[in-house]
PDB file of C-alpha atoms in Angstrom:
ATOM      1  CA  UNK A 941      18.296 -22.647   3.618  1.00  0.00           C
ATOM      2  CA  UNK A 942      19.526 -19.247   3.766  1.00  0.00           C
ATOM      3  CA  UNK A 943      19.155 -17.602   7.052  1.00  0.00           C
ATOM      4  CA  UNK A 944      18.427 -13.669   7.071  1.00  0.00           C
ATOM      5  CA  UNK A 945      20.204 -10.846   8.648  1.00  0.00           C
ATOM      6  CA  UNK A 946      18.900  -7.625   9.720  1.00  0.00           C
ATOM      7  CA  UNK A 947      20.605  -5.480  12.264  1.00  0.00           C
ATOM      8  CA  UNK A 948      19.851  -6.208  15.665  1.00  0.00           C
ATOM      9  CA  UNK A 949      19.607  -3.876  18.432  1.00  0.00           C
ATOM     10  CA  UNK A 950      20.167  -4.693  22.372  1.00  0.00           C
ATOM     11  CA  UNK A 951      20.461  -2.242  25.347  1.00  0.00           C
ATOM     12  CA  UNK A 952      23.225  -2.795  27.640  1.00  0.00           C
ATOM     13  CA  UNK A 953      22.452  -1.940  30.718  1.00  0.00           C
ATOM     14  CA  UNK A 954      24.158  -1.188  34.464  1.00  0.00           C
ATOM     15  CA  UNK A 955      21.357  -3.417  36.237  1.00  0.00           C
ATOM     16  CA  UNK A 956      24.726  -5.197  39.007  1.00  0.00           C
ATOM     17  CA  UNK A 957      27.072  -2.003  38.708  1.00  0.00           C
ATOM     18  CA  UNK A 958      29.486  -1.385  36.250  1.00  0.00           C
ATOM     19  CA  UNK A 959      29.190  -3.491  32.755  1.00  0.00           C
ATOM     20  CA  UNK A 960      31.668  -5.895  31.786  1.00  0.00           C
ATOM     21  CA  UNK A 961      33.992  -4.844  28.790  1.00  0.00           C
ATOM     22  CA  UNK A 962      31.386  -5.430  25.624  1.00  0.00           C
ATOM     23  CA  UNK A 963      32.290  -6.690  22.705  1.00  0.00           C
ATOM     24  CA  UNK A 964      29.908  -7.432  19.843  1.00  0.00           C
ATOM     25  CA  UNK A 965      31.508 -10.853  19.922  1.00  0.00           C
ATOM     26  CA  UNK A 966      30.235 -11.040  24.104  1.00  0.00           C
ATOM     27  CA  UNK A 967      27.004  -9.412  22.698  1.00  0.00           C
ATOM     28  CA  UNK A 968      26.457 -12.088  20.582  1.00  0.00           C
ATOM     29  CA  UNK A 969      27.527 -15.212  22.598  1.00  0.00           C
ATOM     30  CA  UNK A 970      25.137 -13.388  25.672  1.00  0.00           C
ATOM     31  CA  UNK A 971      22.239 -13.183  23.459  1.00  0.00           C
ATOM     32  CA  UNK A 972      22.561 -15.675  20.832  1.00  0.00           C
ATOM     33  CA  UNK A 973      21.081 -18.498  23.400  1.00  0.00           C
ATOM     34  CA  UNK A 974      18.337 -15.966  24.839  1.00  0.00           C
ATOM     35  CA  UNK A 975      17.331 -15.076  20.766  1.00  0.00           C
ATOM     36  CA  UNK A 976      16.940 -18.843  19.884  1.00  0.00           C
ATOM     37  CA  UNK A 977      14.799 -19.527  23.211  1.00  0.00           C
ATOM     38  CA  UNK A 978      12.856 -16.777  22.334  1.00  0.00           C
ATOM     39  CA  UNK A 979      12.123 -17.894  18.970  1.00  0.00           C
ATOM     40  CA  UNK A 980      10.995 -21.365  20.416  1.00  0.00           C
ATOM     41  CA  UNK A 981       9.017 -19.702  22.519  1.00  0.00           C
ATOM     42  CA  UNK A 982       7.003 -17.484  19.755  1.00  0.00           C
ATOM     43  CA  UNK A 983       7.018 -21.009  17.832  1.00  0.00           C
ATOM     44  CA  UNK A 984       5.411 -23.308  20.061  1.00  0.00           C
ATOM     45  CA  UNK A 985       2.912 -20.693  20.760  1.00  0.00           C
ATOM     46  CA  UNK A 986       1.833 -20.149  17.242  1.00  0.00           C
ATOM     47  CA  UNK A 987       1.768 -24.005  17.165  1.00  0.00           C
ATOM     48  CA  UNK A 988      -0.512 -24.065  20.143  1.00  0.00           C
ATOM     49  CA  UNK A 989      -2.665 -21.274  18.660  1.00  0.00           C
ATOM     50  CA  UNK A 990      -2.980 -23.190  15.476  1.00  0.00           C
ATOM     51  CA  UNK A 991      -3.911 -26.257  17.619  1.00  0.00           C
ATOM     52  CA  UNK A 992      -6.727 -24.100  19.252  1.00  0.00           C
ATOM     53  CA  UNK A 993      -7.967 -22.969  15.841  1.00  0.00           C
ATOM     54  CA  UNK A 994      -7.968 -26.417  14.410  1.00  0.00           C
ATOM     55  CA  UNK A 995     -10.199 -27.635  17.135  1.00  0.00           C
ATOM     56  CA  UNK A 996     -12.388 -24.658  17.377  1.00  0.00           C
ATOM     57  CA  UNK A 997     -12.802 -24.796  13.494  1.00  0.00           C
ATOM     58  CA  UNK A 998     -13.667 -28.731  13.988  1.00  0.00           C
ATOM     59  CA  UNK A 999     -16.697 -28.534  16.255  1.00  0.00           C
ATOM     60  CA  UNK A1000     -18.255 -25.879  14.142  1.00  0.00           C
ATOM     61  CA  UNK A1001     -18.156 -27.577  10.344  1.00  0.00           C
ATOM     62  CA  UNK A1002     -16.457 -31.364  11.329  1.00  0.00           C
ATOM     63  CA  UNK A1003     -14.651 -32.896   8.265  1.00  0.00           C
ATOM     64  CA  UNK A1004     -17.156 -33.286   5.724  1.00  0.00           C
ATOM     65  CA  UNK A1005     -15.899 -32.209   2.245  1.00  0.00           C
ATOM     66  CA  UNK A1006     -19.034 -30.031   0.896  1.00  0.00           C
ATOM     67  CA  UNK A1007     -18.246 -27.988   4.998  1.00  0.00           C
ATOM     68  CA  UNK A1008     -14.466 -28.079   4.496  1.00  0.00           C
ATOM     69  CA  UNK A1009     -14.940 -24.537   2.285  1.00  0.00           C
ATOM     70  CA  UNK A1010     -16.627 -23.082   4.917  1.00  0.00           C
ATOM     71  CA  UNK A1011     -14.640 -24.468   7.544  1.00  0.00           C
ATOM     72  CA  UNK A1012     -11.522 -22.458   5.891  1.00  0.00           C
ATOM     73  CA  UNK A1013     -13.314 -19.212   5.207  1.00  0.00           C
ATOM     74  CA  UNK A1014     -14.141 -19.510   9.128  1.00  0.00           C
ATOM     75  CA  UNK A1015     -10.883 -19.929  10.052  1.00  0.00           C
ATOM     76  CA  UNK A1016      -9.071 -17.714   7.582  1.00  0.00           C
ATOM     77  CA  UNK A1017     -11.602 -14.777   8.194  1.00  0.00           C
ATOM     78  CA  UNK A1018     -12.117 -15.250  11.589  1.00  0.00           C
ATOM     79  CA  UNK A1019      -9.634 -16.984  13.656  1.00  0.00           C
ATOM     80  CA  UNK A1020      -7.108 -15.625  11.662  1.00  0.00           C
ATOM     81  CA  UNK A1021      -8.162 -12.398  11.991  1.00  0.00           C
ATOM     82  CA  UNK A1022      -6.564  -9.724  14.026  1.00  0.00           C
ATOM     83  CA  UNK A1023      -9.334  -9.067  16.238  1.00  0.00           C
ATOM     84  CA  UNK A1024      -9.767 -12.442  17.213  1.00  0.00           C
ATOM     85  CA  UNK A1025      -7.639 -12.900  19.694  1.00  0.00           C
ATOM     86  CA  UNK A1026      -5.421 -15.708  21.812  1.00  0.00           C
ATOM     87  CA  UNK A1027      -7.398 -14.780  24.596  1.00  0.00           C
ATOM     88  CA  UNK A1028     -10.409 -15.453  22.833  1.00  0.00           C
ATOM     89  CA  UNK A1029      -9.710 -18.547  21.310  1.00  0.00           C
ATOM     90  CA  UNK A1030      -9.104 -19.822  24.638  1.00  0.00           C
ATOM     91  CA  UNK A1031     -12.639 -18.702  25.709  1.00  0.00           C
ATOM     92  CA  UNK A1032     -14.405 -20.177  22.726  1.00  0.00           C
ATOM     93  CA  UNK A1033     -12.118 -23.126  23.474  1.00  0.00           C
ATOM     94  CA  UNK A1034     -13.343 -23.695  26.704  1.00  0.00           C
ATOM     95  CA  UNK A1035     -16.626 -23.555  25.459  1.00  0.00           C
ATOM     96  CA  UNK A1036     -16.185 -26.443  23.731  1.00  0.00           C
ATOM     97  CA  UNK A1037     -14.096 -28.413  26.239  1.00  0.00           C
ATOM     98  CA  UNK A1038     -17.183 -27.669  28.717  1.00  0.00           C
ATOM     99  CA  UNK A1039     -19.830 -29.105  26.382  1.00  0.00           C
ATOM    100  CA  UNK A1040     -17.982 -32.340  25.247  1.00  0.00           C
ATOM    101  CA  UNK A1041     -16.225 -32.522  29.030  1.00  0.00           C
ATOM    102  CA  UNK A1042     -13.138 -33.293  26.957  1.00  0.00           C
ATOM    103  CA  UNK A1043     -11.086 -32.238  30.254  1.00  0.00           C
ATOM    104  CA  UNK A1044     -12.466 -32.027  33.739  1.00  0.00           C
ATOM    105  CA  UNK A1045     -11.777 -30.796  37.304  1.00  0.00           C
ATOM    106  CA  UNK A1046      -8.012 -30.249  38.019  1.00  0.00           C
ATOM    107  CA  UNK A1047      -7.010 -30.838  34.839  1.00  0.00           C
ATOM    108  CA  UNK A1048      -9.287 -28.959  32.558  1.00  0.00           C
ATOM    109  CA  UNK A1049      -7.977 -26.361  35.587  1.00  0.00           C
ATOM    110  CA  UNK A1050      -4.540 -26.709  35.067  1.00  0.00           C
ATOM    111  CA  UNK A1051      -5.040 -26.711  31.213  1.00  0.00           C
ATOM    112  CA  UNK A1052      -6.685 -23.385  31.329  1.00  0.00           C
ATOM    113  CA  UNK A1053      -3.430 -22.135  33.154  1.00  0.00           C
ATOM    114  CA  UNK A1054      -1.227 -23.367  30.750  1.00  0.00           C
ATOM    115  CA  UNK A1055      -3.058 -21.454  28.101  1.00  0.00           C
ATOM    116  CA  UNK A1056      -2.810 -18.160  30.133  1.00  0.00           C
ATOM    117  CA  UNK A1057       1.028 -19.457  30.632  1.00  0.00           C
ATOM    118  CA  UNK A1058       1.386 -19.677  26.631  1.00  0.00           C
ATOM    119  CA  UNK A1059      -0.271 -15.969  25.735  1.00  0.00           C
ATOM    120  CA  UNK A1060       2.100 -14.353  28.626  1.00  0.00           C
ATOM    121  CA  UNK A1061       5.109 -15.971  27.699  1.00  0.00           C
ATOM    122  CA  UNK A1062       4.351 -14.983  23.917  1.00  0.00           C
ATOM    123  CA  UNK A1063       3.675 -11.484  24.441  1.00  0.00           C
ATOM    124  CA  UNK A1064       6.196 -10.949  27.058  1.00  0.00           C
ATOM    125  CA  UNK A1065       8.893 -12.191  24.440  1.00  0.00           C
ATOM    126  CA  UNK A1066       6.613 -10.642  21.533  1.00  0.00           C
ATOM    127  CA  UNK A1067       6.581  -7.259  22.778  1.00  0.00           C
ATOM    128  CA  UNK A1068       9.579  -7.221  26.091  1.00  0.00           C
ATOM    129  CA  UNK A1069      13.197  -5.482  25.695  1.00  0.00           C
ATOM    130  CA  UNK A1070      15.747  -7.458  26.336  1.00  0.00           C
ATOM    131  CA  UNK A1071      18.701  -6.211  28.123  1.00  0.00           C
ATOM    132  CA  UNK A1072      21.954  -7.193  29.495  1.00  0.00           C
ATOM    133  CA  UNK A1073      24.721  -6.263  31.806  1.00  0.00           C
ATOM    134  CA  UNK A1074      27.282  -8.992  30.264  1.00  0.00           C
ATOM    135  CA  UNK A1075      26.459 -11.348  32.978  1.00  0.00           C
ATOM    136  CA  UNK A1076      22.869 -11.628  32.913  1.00  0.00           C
ATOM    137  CA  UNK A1077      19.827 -11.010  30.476  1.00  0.00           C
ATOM    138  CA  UNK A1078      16.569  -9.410  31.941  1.00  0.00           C
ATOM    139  CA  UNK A1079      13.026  -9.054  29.704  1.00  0.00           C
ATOM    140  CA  UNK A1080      11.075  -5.922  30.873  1.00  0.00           C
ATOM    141  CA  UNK A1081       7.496  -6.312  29.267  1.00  0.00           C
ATOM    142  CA  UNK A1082       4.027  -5.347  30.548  1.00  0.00           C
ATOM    143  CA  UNK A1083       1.527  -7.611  31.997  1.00  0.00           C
ATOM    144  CA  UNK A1084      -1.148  -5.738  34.260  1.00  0.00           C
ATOM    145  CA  UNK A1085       1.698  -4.078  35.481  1.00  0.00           C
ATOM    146  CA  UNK A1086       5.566  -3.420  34.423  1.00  0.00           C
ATOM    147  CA  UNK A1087       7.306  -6.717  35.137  1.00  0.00           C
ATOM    148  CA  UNK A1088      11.343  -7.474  34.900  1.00  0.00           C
ATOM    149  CA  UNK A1089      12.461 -11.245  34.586  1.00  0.00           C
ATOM    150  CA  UNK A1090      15.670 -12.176  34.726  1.00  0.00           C
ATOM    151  CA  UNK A1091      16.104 -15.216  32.082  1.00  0.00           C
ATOM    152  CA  UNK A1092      18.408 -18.367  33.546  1.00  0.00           C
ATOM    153  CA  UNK A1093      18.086 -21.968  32.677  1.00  0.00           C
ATOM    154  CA  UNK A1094      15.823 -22.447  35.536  1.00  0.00           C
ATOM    155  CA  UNK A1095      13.231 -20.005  33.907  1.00  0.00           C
ATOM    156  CA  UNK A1096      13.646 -21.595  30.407  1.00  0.00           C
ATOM    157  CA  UNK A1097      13.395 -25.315  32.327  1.00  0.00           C
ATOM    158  CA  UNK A1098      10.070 -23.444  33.363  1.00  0.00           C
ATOM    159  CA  UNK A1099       8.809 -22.201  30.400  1.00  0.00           C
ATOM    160  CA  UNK A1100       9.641 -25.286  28.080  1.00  0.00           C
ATOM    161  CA  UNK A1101       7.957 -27.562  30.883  1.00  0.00           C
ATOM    162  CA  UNK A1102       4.900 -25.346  30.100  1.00  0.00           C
ATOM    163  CA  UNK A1103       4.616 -25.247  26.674  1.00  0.00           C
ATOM    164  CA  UNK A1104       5.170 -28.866  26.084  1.00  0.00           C
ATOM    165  CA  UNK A1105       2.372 -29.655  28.920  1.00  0.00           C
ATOM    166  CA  UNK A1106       0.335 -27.066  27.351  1.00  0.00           C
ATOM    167  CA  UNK A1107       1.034 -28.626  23.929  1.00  0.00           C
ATOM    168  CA  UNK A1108       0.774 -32.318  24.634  1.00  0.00           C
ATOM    169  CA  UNK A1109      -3.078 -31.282  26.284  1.00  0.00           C
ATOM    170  CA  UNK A1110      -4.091 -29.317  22.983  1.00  0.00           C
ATOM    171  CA  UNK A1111      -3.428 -32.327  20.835  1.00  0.00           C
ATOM    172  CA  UNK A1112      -5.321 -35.032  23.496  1.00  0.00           C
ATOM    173  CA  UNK A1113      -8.065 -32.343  22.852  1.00  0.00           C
ATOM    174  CA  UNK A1114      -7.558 -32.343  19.237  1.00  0.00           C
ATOM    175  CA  UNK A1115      -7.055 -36.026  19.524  1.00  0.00           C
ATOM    176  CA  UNK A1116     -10.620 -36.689  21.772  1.00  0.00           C
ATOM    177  CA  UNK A1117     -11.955 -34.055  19.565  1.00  0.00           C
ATOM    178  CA  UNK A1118     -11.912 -35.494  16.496  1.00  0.00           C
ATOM    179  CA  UNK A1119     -10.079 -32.218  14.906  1.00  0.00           C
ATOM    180  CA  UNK A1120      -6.607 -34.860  14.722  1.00  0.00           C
ATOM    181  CA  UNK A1121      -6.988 -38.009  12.985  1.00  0.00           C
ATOM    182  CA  UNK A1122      -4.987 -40.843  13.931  1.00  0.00           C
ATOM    183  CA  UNK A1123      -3.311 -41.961  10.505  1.00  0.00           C
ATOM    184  CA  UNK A1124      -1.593 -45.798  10.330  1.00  0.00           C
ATOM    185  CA  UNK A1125      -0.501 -45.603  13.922  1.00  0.00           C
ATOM    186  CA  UNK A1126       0.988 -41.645  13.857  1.00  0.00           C
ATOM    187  CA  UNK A1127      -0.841 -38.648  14.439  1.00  0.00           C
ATOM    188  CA  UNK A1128      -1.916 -36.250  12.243  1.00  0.00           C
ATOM    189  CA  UNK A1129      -1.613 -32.996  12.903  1.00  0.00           C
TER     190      UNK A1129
END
């Protein structure tokens, strides 16, 4: 499949003194990693999302065929829509968590968390500016306040913990839900 190009800006910045001799070549080899993280990142949160929508979409119309119609328009119209929100998904989504006690306690908790985890790690790297000095890559994005992270393999360790945590709950929802059916021994998605 045929990958596209566009041109790609980055700011190189003085953030440890002087910058290192740039090269596009250094450019690319910095960034190349952080760009491929960052579309992970974006990915597993759109999977997450869809996850959320799935289930929400689920306890509203179930899986009956003469509902499944409706069931689409409600999704495609509203959960799909740009006014309806990550942020609240996860509301309606804990809704229905609360009234089925899917998840409980600590870990209905610590899935709520995750979710917050998921929409600030896809907007930071959604709407942030990366920059680099040549020997490290920062994202500057807003949250509440201006915040500056420097991204190392310990912060992607963190982040990929979180989103496969956060992903692996979503689908025991789906799962306990009903919104995922178990098909000959695999689950469907």
């Amino acid at each position: 499949m045929k990958l596209i190009n566009f041109p790609k800006g980055y700011i190189l910045s003085a953030f440890n003194g002087p910058t290192l001799e740039m090269t596009a070549d250094l450019m690319l080899q910095i960034m190349t990693p952080i760009e491929t993280n960052k579309a992970r990142i974006l990915d597993a949160a759109i999977e997450i999302e869809r996850t959320i929508e799935r289930i929400i979409s689920h306890h509203f119309f179930g899986y009956e065929e003469e509902r499944q119609a409706k069931a689409d328009e409600f999704t495609n119209q509203i959960l799909n829509s740009d006014w309806c929100t990550f942020s609240s998904k996860r509301k309606l989504l804990s809704h229905i968590i609360n009234i089925n006690t899917y998840l409980e306690g600590k870990e209905k908790s610590n899935y709520e968390a995750l979710l917050k985890k998921t929409m600030s790690h896809r907007n930071a790297f959604a709407h942030g500016e990366l920059s680099t000095d040549g020997r490290e890559v920062r994202l500057k994005f807003f949250e509440s306040n201006l915040r500056i992270i420097t991204l190392t393999d310990d912060y992607f360790d963190k982040v990929e913990k979180e989103l496969n945590e956060c992903w692996e709950i979503s689908r025991q929802v789906g799962l306990n839900s009903g919104a995922f059916r178990i098909i000959g021994g695999e689950n469907a998605g």
